[in-house]
PDB file of C-alpha atoms in Angstrom:
ATOM      1  CA  MET A   1      -7.952  -9.408  28.324  1.00 51.00           C
ATOM      2  CA  ASN A   2      -5.676  -8.468  25.150  1.00 73.00           C
ATOM      3  CA  ARG A   3      -6.580  -6.127  22.826  1.00 86.00           C
ATOM      4  CA  LYS A   4      -5.460  -6.774  19.211  1.00 96.00           C
ATOM      5  CA  THR A   5      -3.184  -4.780  17.569  1.00 98.00           C
ATOM      6  CA  GLY A   6      -3.347  -4.051  13.485  1.00 98.00           C
ATOM      7  CA  LEU A   7      -1.299  -1.985  11.209  1.00 98.00           C
ATOM      8  CA  VAL A   8      -2.550  -0.609   8.007  1.00 98.00           C
ATOM      9  CA  MET A   9      -0.270   0.729   5.471  1.00 98.00           C
ATOM     10  CA  GLU A  10      -1.658   3.323   3.068  1.00 98.00           C
ATOM     11  CA  GLY A  11      -0.473   3.183  -0.526  1.00 95.00           C
ATOM     12  CA  GLY A  12       1.752   6.006  -2.535  1.00 94.00           C
ATOM     13  CA  ALA A  13       3.201   4.222  -4.900  1.00 94.00           C
ATOM     14  CA  MET A  14       7.463   5.607  -4.173  1.00 95.00           C
ATOM     15  CA  ARG A  15       6.365   6.766  -0.909  1.00 97.00           C
ATOM     16  CA  GLY A  16       5.610   3.523  -0.182  1.00 97.00           C
ATOM     17  CA  LEU A  17       9.920   3.238   0.582  1.00 98.00           C
ATOM     18  CA  PHE A  18       8.492   5.372   3.179  1.00 98.00           C
ATOM     19  CA  THR A  19       6.741   2.909   4.487  1.00 98.00           C
ATOM     20  CA  SER A  20       9.725   0.234   4.013  1.00 98.00           C
ATOM     21  CA  GLY A  21      11.850   2.185   6.265  1.00 98.00           C
ATOM     22  CA  VAL A  22       9.158   2.639   9.145  1.00 98.00           C
ATOM     23  CA  ILE A  23       8.565  -1.088   9.117  1.00 98.00           C
ATOM     24  CA  ASP A  24      12.759  -1.788   9.180  1.00 98.00           C
ATOM     25  CA  VAL A  25      12.737  -0.172  12.454  1.00 98.00           C
ATOM     26  CA  PHE A  26      10.192  -2.082  13.058  1.00 98.00           C
ATOM     27  CA  LEU A  27      11.496  -5.171  12.341  1.00 98.00           C
ATOM     28  CA  GLU A  28      15.198  -4.297  14.020  1.00 98.00           C
ATOM     29  CA  ASN A  29      13.631  -3.583  17.367  1.00 98.00           C
ATOM     30  CA  ASP A  30      10.771  -6.369  17.566  1.00 97.00           C
ATOM     31  CA  ILE A  31       8.168  -4.200  17.140  1.00 98.00           C
ATOM     32  CA  ARG A  32       4.657  -6.672  16.215  1.00 96.00           C
ATOM     33  CA  THR A  33       1.134  -6.602  15.537  1.00 98.00           C
ATOM     34  CA  ASP A  34      -1.536  -9.484  14.935  1.00 98.00           C
ATOM     35  CA  GLY A  35      -2.749  -8.702  11.679  1.00 98.00           C
ATOM     36  CA  ALA A  36      -1.853  -6.436   9.018  1.00 98.00           C
ATOM     37  CA  ILE A  37      -3.644  -4.977   5.564  1.00 98.00           C
ATOM     38  CA  GLY A  38      -1.871  -2.604   2.784  1.00 98.00           C
ATOM     39  CA  VAL A  39      -3.168  -0.790  -0.012  1.00 98.00           C
ATOM     40  CA  SER A  40      -1.585  -0.634  -3.229  1.00 97.00           C
ATOM     41  CA  ALA A  41       2.895   0.503  -2.358  1.00 96.00           C
ATOM     42  CA  GLY A  42       1.172  -0.550   1.109  1.00 97.00           C
ATOM     43  CA  SER A  43       0.879  -4.332   0.534  1.00 97.00           C
ATOM     44  CA  THR A  44       3.633  -4.328  -2.006  1.00 96.00           C
ATOM     45  CA  PHE A  45       5.731  -3.145   0.003  1.00 97.00           C
ATOM     46  CA  GLY A  46       4.457  -3.272   3.262  1.00 97.00           C
ATOM     47  CA  CYS A  47       4.239  -7.557   3.027  1.00 97.00           C
ATOM     48  CA  ASN A  48       7.857  -7.152   3.896  1.00 97.00           C
ATOM     49  CA  PHE A  49       7.276  -6.388   7.392  1.00 98.00           C
ATOM     50  CA  LEU A  50       5.097 -10.019   7.866  1.00 97.00           C
ATOM     51  CA  THR A  51       8.046 -12.145   5.706  1.00 97.00           C
ATOM     52  CA  LYS A  52      10.854 -10.062   8.049  1.00 97.00           C
ATOM     53  CA  GLN A  53      13.129  -8.891   4.549  1.00 97.00           C
ATOM     54  CA  LYS A  54      14.142  -6.094   6.229  1.00 97.00           C
ATOM     55  CA  GLY A  55      15.474  -3.951   3.161  1.00 97.00           C
ATOM     56  CA  ARG A  56      14.170  -5.677   0.109  1.00 97.00           C
ATOM     57  CA  PRO A  57      11.406  -2.767  -1.154  1.00 97.00           C
ATOM     58  CA  LEU A  58      14.606  -0.791  -1.372  1.00 97.00           C
ATOM     59  CA  ARG A  59      17.520  -3.286  -2.741  1.00 97.00           C
ATOM     60  CA  TYR A  60      15.366  -4.327  -5.631  1.00 97.00           C
ATOM     61  CA  CYS A  61      13.472  -1.018  -6.900  1.00 96.00           C
ATOM     62  CA  ILE A  62      17.397   0.443  -6.657  1.00 97.00           C
ATOM     63  CA  ARG A  63      18.426  -2.664  -8.962  1.00 97.00           C
ATOM     64  CA  PHE A  64      15.681  -2.456 -11.200  1.00 97.00           C
ATOM     65  CA  CYS A  65      14.494   1.263 -11.099  1.00 95.00           C
ATOM     66  CA  ARG A  66      16.174   2.109 -14.494  1.00 95.00           C
ATOM     67  CA  ASP A  67      14.996  -1.802 -15.832  1.00 96.00           C
ATOM     68  CA  PRO A  68      11.753  -0.287 -18.836  1.00 95.00           C
ATOM     69  CA  ARG A  69      10.462  -3.647 -17.956  1.00 95.00           C
ATOM     70  CA  PHE A  70       9.787  -2.371 -13.947  1.00 95.00           C
ATOM     71  CA  CYS A  71       8.440   1.090 -14.623  1.00 94.00           C
ATOM     72  CA  SER A  72       8.841   3.210 -17.669  1.00 93.00           C
ATOM     73  CA  ILE A  73       6.275   4.597 -20.454  1.00 93.00           C
ATOM     74  CA  PRO A  74       7.310   2.207 -23.084  1.00 93.00           C
ATOM     75  CA  SER A  75       6.162  -0.669 -20.697  1.00 95.00           C
ATOM     76  CA  LEU A  76       3.014   1.596 -20.597  1.00 94.00           C
ATOM     77  CA  LEU A  77       3.121   2.040 -24.609  1.00 94.00           C
ATOM     78  CA  LEU A  78       3.542  -1.932 -25.192  1.00 93.00           C
ATOM     79  CA  THR A  79       2.187  -3.753 -22.134  1.00 94.00           C
ATOM     80  CA  GLY A  80      -1.039  -1.234 -20.907  1.00 95.00           C
ATOM     81  CA  ASP A  81       0.841  -1.779 -17.633  1.00 96.00           C
ATOM     82  CA  MET A  82       3.406   0.864 -16.549  1.00 95.00           C
ATOM     83  CA  TYR A  83       4.573  -0.660 -14.017  1.00 95.00           C
ATOM     84  CA  GLY A  84       5.632  -4.092 -15.386  1.00 95.00           C
ATOM     85  CA  ALA A  85       3.114  -6.943 -14.828  1.00 95.00           C
ATOM     86  CA  GLN A  86       5.185 -10.045 -15.173  1.00 95.00           C
ATOM     87  CA  PHE A  87       8.009  -8.468 -13.998  1.00 96.00           C
ATOM     88  CA  CYS A  88       6.937  -6.808 -10.513  1.00 96.00           C
ATOM     89  CA  TYR A  89       4.676  -9.199  -9.745  1.00 95.00           C
ATOM     90  CA  HIS A  90       6.098 -12.350 -11.118  1.00 95.00           C
ATOM     91  CA  THR A  91       9.594 -12.494 -12.095  1.00 96.00           C
ATOM     92  CA  ILE A  92      10.976  -9.937  -9.145  1.00 97.00           C
ATOM     93  CA  PRO A  93       8.899 -11.962  -6.214  1.00 96.00           C
ATOM     94  CA  GLU A  94       9.679 -15.579  -7.948  1.00 95.00           C
ATOM     95  CA  LYS A  95      13.241 -15.403  -8.815  1.00 96.00           C
ATOM     96  CA  LEU A  96      15.012 -12.381  -8.478  1.00 97.00           C
ATOM     97  CA  ASP A  97      14.255 -11.139  -5.933  1.00 97.00           C
ATOM     98  CA  PRO A  98      11.995 -13.912  -4.340  1.00 96.00           C
ATOM     99  CA  ILE A  99       9.357 -13.245  -1.042  1.00 97.00           C
ATOM    100  CA  ASP A 100      10.185 -15.661   1.394  1.00 97.00           C
ATOM    101  CA  ASN A 101       6.934 -17.481   1.323  1.00 96.00           C
ATOM    102  CA  ASP A 102       7.420 -19.425   4.325  1.00 96.00           C
ATOM    103  CA  ALA A 103       8.436 -17.423   6.477  1.00 97.00           C
ATOM    104  CA  TYR A 104       5.141 -15.099   6.421  1.00 97.00           C
ATOM    105  CA  ILE A 105       3.234 -18.972   6.341  1.00 96.00           C
ATOM    106  CA  LYS A 106       5.402 -19.540  10.068  1.00 96.00           C
ATOM    107  CA  GLY A 107       4.685 -16.454  11.186  1.00 96.00           C
ATOM    108  CA  GLY A 108       1.035 -16.574  11.481  1.00 96.00           C
ATOM    109  CA  VAL A 109      -0.327 -12.806  10.927  1.00 97.00           C
ATOM    110  CA  PRO A 110      -2.709 -12.306   8.250  1.00 97.00           C
ATOM    111  CA  PHE A 111      -2.051  -9.754   5.815  1.00 98.00           C
ATOM    112  CA  TYR A 112      -4.719  -8.343   4.338  1.00 98.00           C
ATOM    113  CA  ILE A 113      -4.817  -6.439   0.530  1.00 98.00           C
ATOM    114  CA  VAL A 114      -7.506  -3.673  -0.646  1.00 98.00           C
ATOM    115  CA  CYS A 115      -8.704  -3.933  -4.074  1.00 98.00           C
ATOM    116  CA  THR A 116     -11.227  -1.690  -5.839  1.00 98.00           C
ATOM    117  CA  ASP A 117     -13.747  -3.470  -7.673  1.00 98.00           C
ATOM    118  CA  VAL A 118     -14.401  -1.658 -11.434  1.00 98.00           C
ATOM    119  CA  ASN A 119     -18.097  -2.885 -11.360  1.00 98.00           C
ATOM    120  CA  THR A 120     -19.346  -2.286  -8.141  1.00 98.00           C
ATOM    121  CA  GLY A 121     -16.645   1.044  -7.389  1.00 98.00           C
ATOM    122  CA  LYS A 122     -16.500  -0.482  -3.912  1.00 98.00           C
ATOM    123  CA  ALA A 123     -13.591  -2.152  -1.515  1.00 98.00           C
ATOM    124  CA  VAL A 124     -12.573  -5.861  -2.031  1.00 98.00           C
ATOM    125  CA  TYR A 125     -10.425  -7.088   0.882  1.00 98.00           C
ATOM    126  CA  HIS A 126      -8.760 -10.243   0.466  1.00 98.00           C
ATOM    127  CA  GLN A 127      -6.860 -11.954   3.068  1.00 98.00           C
ATOM    128  CA  CYS A 128      -3.666 -13.531   2.042  1.00 96.00           C
ATOM    129  CA  ARG A 129      -3.366 -17.570   2.385  1.00 94.00           C
ATOM    130  CA  ASP A 130       0.601 -16.733   1.333  1.00 94.00           C
ATOM    131  CA  LEU A 131       1.933 -14.238  -0.323  1.00 92.00           C
ATOM    132  CA  CYS A 132       3.977 -15.947  -3.392  1.00 90.00           C
ATOM    133  CA  SER A 133       1.494 -18.197  -5.049  1.00 92.00           C
ATOM    134  CA  PRO A 134       0.111 -16.793  -9.045  1.00 92.00           C
ATOM    135  CA  ASP A 135      -2.909 -16.224  -7.784  1.00 95.00           C
ATOM    136  CA  GLU A 136      -2.783 -14.381  -4.512  1.00 96.00           C
ATOM    137  CA  LEU A 137       0.584 -12.125  -7.205  1.00 96.00           C
ATOM    138  CA  GLU A 138      -2.227 -11.437  -8.261  1.00 97.00           C
ATOM    139  CA  TRP A 139      -4.381 -10.193  -5.686  1.00 97.00           C
ATOM    140  CA  MET A 140      -1.117  -7.758  -5.107  1.00 96.00           C
ATOM    141  CA  ARG A 141      -1.217  -6.732  -8.716  1.00 97.00           C
ATOM    142  CA  ALA A 142      -4.733  -6.022  -8.375  1.00 98.00           C
ATOM    143  CA  GLY A 143      -4.582  -3.737  -5.329  1.00 97.00           C
ATOM    144  CA  ALA A 144      -1.489  -2.049  -6.783  1.00 97.00           C
ATOM    145  CA  SER A 145      -2.947  -1.142 -10.175  1.00 97.00           C
ATOM    146  CA  MET A 146      -3.265   2.434 -11.063  1.00 97.00           C
ATOM    147  CA  PRO A 147      -6.684   3.537 -12.843  1.00 97.00           C
ATOM    148  CA  LEU A 148      -5.484   4.962 -16.312  1.00 97.00           C
ATOM    149  CA  VAL A 149      -1.955   3.308 -16.186  1.00 96.00           C
ATOM    150  CA  SER A 150      -2.961   0.250 -15.948  1.00 97.00           C
ATOM    151  CA  GLN A 151      -4.888  -2.638 -16.980  1.00 97.00           C
ATOM    152  CA  ILE A 152      -7.915  -4.187 -15.212  1.00 98.00           C
ATOM    153  CA  VAL A 153      -6.577  -6.946 -13.458  1.00 98.00           C
ATOM    154  CA  ARG A 154      -8.710 -10.316 -12.340  1.00 97.00           C
ATOM    155  CA  ALA A 155      -8.299 -12.376  -9.445  1.00 96.00           C
ATOM    156  CA  GLY A 156     -10.947 -14.387  -7.494  1.00 95.00           C
ATOM    157  CA  GLY A 157     -13.710 -13.762  -9.807  1.00 96.00           C
ATOM    158  CA  TYR A 158     -13.608 -10.241  -9.767  1.00 98.00           C
ATOM    159  CA  GLU A 159     -12.464  -6.991 -11.872  1.00 98.00           C
ATOM    160  CA  LEU A 160     -10.414  -5.114  -9.836  1.00 98.00           C
ATOM    161  CA  LEU A 161      -7.939  -2.173  -9.688  1.00 98.00           C
ATOM    162  CA  ASP A 162      -6.004   0.074  -7.045  1.00 98.00           C
ATOM    163  CA  GLY A 163      -7.513  -0.288  -3.600  1.00 97.00           C
ATOM    164  CA  GLY A 164      -6.742   3.021  -2.781  1.00 97.00           C
ATOM    165  CA  VAL A 165     -10.110   4.143  -5.028  1.00 98.00           C
ATOM    166  CA  ALA A 166     -12.349   2.796  -2.755  1.00 98.00           C
ATOM    167  CA  ASP A 167     -10.360   3.283   0.620  1.00 98.00           C
ATOM    168  CA  SER A 168      -6.698   4.628   0.526  1.00 97.00           C
ATOM    169  CA  VAL A 169      -7.165   3.651   4.536  1.00 98.00           C
ATOM    170  CA  PRO A 170      -8.636   1.203   5.649  1.00 98.00           C
ATOM    171  CA  LEU A 171      -8.543   1.752   9.185  1.00 98.00           C
ATOM    172  CA  LYS A 172     -12.288   1.209   9.492  1.00 97.00           C
ATOM    173  CA  TYR A 173     -12.021  -1.817   8.105  1.00 98.00           C
ATOM    174  CA  PHE A 174      -9.836  -3.276  10.243  1.00 98.00           C
ATOM    175  CA  GLU A 175     -11.865  -2.008  13.577  1.00 98.00           C
ATOM    176  CA  TYR A 176     -14.611  -4.048  11.938  1.00 97.00           C
ATOM    177  CA  LYS A 177     -12.242  -7.319  12.070  1.00 97.00           C
ATOM    178  CA  GLY A 178     -11.245  -6.920  15.404  1.00 97.00           C
ATOM    179  CA  TYR A 179      -8.286  -4.553  15.626  1.00 97.00           C
ATOM    180  CA  GLN A 180      -9.432  -2.398  18.655  1.00 95.00           C
ATOM    181  CA  ARG A 181      -5.814  -0.567  18.389  1.00 96.00           C
ATOM    182  CA  ASN A 182      -3.954   0.461  15.202  1.00 98.00           C
ATOM    183  CA  ILE A 183      -1.118   1.782  14.012  1.00 98.00           C
ATOM    184  CA  VAL A 184      -1.796   3.481  10.612  1.00 98.00           C
ATOM    185  CA  ILE A 185       1.344   4.658   8.200  1.00 98.00           C
ATOM    186  CA  LEU A 186       0.144   7.435   6.106  1.00 98.00           C
ATOM    187  CA  THR A 187       2.071   8.564   3.138  1.00 98.00           C
ATOM    188  CA  GLN A 188       1.630  12.541   3.061  1.00 97.00           C
ATOM    189  CA  PRO A 189       2.386  14.801   5.755  1.00 97.00           C
ATOM    190  CA  ALA A 190       0.295  16.569   8.409  1.00 96.00           C
ATOM    191  CA  GLY A 191      -2.563  18.730   6.982  1.00 96.00           C
ATOM    192  CA  TYR A 192      -2.189  17.136   3.573  1.00 97.00           C
ATOM    193  CA  ARG A 193      -6.199  17.448   1.534  1.00 97.00           C
ATOM    194  CA  LYS A 194      -6.571  15.671  -1.392  1.00 97.00           C
ATOM    195  CA  GLU A 195      -7.953  17.115  -4.481  1.00 97.00           C
ATOM    196  CA  PRO A 196     -10.339  17.023  -7.077  1.00 97.00           C
ATOM    197  CA  ASN A 197      -8.563  14.441  -9.629  1.00 96.00           C
ATOM    198  CA  PRO A 198      -8.153  16.729 -12.698  1.00 96.00           C
ATOM    199  CA  THR A 199      -7.642  13.300 -14.710  1.00 97.00           C
ATOM    200  CA  MET A 200     -11.684  13.127 -14.521  1.00 98.00           C
ATOM    201  CA  PRO A 201     -12.468  13.712 -18.527  1.00 97.00           C
ATOM    202  CA  LEU A 202      -9.320  10.994 -19.337  1.00 97.00           C
ATOM    203  CA  VAL A 203     -11.333   8.745 -16.863  1.00 98.00           C
ATOM    204  CA  ARG A 204     -15.004   9.555 -18.278  1.00 98.00           C
ATOM    205  CA  THR A 205     -13.324   8.339 -21.722  1.00 98.00           C
ATOM    206  CA  MET A 206     -11.596   5.030 -20.427  1.00 97.00           C
ATOM    207  CA  TYR A 207     -13.982   3.009 -18.527  1.00 98.00           C
ATOM    208  CA  TRP A 208     -17.210   4.700 -20.135  1.00 98.00           C
ATOM    209  CA  ARG A 209     -18.273   0.494 -19.024  1.00 98.00           C
ATOM    210  CA  TYR A 210     -18.084   1.110 -15.689  1.00 98.00           C
ATOM    211  CA  PRO A 211     -19.387   3.951 -14.400  1.00 98.00           C
ATOM    212  CA  ASN A 212     -19.676   2.708 -10.633  1.00 98.00           C
ATOM    213  CA  LEU A 213     -15.364   3.470 -10.996  1.00 98.00           C
ATOM    214  CA  ILE A 214     -16.157   6.470 -13.160  1.00 98.00           C
ATOM    215  CA  ARG A 215     -18.441   8.052  -9.507  1.00 98.00           C
ATOM    216  CA  ALA A 216     -15.358   6.293  -7.122  1.00 98.00           C
ATOM    217  CA  MET A 217     -12.838   7.981  -8.559  1.00 98.00           C
ATOM    218  CA  GLU A 218     -15.089  11.622  -8.305  1.00 98.00           C
ATOM    219  CA  ARG A 219     -15.382  11.091  -5.363  1.00 98.00           C
ATOM    220  CA  ARG A 220     -12.590   9.783  -4.115  1.00 97.00           C
ATOM    221  CA  HIS A 221     -10.972  13.247  -2.577  1.00 98.00           C
ATOM    222  CA  LEU A 222     -13.672  13.690  -0.354  1.00 98.00           C
ATOM    223  CA  VAL A 223     -13.367  10.136   0.757  1.00 97.00           C
ATOM    224  CA  TYR A 224      -9.566  10.503   1.073  1.00 98.00           C
ATOM    225  CA  ASN A 225     -10.691  13.537   3.466  1.00 98.00           C
ATOM    226  CA  LYS A 226     -13.572  11.958   5.477  1.00 97.00           C
ATOM    227  CA  ARG A 227     -10.979   8.915   6.891  1.00 97.00           C
ATOM    228  CA  LEU A 228      -8.034  11.494   7.106  1.00 97.00           C
ATOM    229  CA  ASP A 229     -10.767  13.140   9.822  1.00 98.00           C
ATOM    230  CA  TYR A 230     -11.980   9.920  10.756  1.00 98.00           C
ATOM    231  CA  ILE A 231      -7.743   8.880  11.949  1.00 98.00           C
ATOM    232  CA  ALA A 232      -7.441  12.001  13.270  1.00 97.00           C
ATOM    233  CA  GLU A 233     -10.633  11.375  15.848  1.00 98.00           C
ATOM    234  CA  ALA A 234      -8.969   7.916  16.461  1.00 98.00           C
ATOM    235  CA  GLU A 235      -5.783   9.171  17.148  1.00 97.00           C
ATOM    236  CA  GLN A 236      -7.439  11.899  19.612  1.00 97.00           C
ATOM    237  CA  LYS A 237      -9.241   8.814  21.374  1.00 97.00           C
ATOM    238  CA  GLY A 238      -5.599   6.976  21.680  1.00 96.00           C
ATOM    239  CA  THR A 239      -7.087   3.631  19.639  1.00 97.00           C
ATOM    240  CA  ALA A 240      -4.874   4.998  16.396  1.00 98.00           C
ATOM    241  CA  PHE A 241      -0.962   5.658  16.401  1.00 98.00           C
ATOM    242  CA  VAL A 242      -0.142   7.480  13.018  1.00 98.00           C
ATOM    243  CA  ILE A 243       3.012   8.234  11.358  1.00 98.00           C
ATOM    244  CA  ARG A 244       3.791  10.490   8.809  1.00 98.00           C
ATOM    245  CA  PRO A 245       6.120  11.895   7.376  1.00 98.00           C
ATOM    246  CA  PRO A 246       7.467  15.461   8.660  1.00 97.00           C
ATOM    247  CA  GLU A 247       7.028  17.014   5.324  1.00 97.00           C
ATOM    248  CA  LYS A 248       5.724  16.230   1.611  1.00 97.00           C
ATOM    249  CA  LEU A 249       8.396  13.660  -0.014  1.00 97.00           C
ATOM    250  CA  PRO A 250      10.819  14.178  -2.433  1.00 96.00           C
ATOM    251  CA  VAL A 251       9.220  11.254  -4.937  1.00 94.00           C
ATOM    252  CA  SER A 252       6.374  11.453  -7.171  1.00 83.00           C
ATOM    253  CA  HIS A 253       4.876   7.784  -8.348  1.00 80.00           C
ATOM    254  CA  MET A 254       8.462   6.559 -10.508  1.00 84.00           C
ATOM    255  CA  SER A 255      11.783   7.042  -9.796  1.00 89.00           C
ATOM    256  CA  HIS A 256      14.603   6.184 -11.566  1.00 91.00           C
ATOM    257  CA  ASP A 257      16.887   8.187  -9.819  1.00 95.00           C
ATOM    258  CA  PRO A 258      18.091   5.697  -6.622  1.00 96.00           C
ATOM    259  CA  ASP A 259      19.853   8.721  -5.206  1.00 97.00           C
ATOM    260  CA  VAL A 260      15.353   9.604  -4.412  1.00 97.00           C
ATOM    261  CA  LEU A 261      14.796   6.416  -3.364  1.00 97.00           C
ATOM    262  CA  ARG A 262      17.427   5.855  -0.788  1.00 97.00           C
ATOM    263  CA  GLU A 263      15.922   8.864   0.810  1.00 98.00           C
ATOM    264  CA  VAL A 264      12.653   8.500   1.036  1.00 98.00           C
ATOM    265  CA  TYR A 265      13.163   5.398   2.613  1.00 98.00           C
ATOM    266  CA  ALA A 266      15.933   7.214   4.939  1.00 98.00           C
ATOM    267  CA  ILE A 267      13.055   9.189   5.411  1.00 98.00           C
ATOM    268  CA  GLY A 268      10.845   5.962   6.521  1.00 98.00           C
ATOM    269  CA  ARG A 269      13.962   5.364   8.770  1.00 98.00           C
ATOM    270  CA  GLN A 270      14.519   8.132  10.973  1.00 98.00           C
ATOM    271  CA  THR A 271      10.879   8.921  12.008  1.00 98.00           C
ATOM    272  CA  GLY A 272      10.479   5.079  12.658  1.00 98.00           C
ATOM    273  CA  MET A 273      13.389   5.976  14.965  1.00 98.00           C
ATOM    274  CA  GLN A 274      12.196   9.487  16.593  1.00 98.00           C
ATOM    275  CA  ILE A 275       8.430   7.742  17.169  1.00 98.00           C
ATOM    276  CA  LEU A 276       9.894   4.576  18.650  1.00 98.00           C
ATOM    277  CA  PRO A 277       9.005   5.529  22.115  1.00 98.00           C
ATOM    278  CA  ALA A 278       5.768   6.966  21.975  1.00 98.00           C
ATOM    279  CA  LEU A 279       4.866   3.734  19.944  1.00 98.00           C
ATOM    280  CA  ARG A 280       6.334   1.372  23.061  1.00 97.00           C
ATOM    281  CA  GLU A 281       4.064   3.903  25.295  1.00 97.00           C
ATOM    282  CA  PHE A 282       0.851   3.037  23.183  1.00 97.00           C
ATOM    283  CA  LEU A 283       1.266  -0.710  22.696  1.00 96.00           C
ATOM    284  CA  ALA A 284       1.721  -0.451  26.218  1.00 94.00           C
ATOM    285  CA  LYS A 285      -1.199   0.451  27.465  1.00 86.00           C
TER     286      LYS A 285
END
């Protein structure tokens, strides 16, 4: 019996262009999976693996990185969202650089988005029916809405923020869904460990109405590091193939420099090419 193969993509804002470079190598070399799940930028960039739109995230990030509607402090001050809600999650994917929704539906490979329920502090896993309806784009926005620099998003009856708060790398969830072997794309290098959040005093002030969210953010570094330990065990057992940047990526959560964005993407491509023989061997087992 063939084992189901999943693709699990971590977030990291503009570090997600590393993931974009890796999955473009997958598209060029006919690497396929039976399902995919993305967290934050892992969903907004990773969905292009399902639509087979090679190069799309890099293209629109370079085109709009200096546009204040895309990502800016003025956008945060005026709207409550550093990454513009309307521009990033509706204008671009619907009009300026459209998502190929027909390709997603025709491909038939399920795609999941991870969000955090601000009332419970727990993960919500949403399977996309399509990728371009207004409702689904709001789920995408919710899953990538970083605390402190984003408004809480209402979708599916939930109040939601970035999925990375509750489940940054949802390997366990995909195993639960029946994906027995998984490709895991991380956006931090080997040896990385998350530290306690230095913005917790501000978090407690801003989200005082959401005590479970505060607790989740207080424990996020502990949960994340446990996830890394679990991933390492799965890698050792041969049930996960883990792809990481060779070193810390030269980008923060936001960047207005097209050359930096190209560099992060190029590192992803180079890494993807380097691991391709080992990945094919993993998938052949």
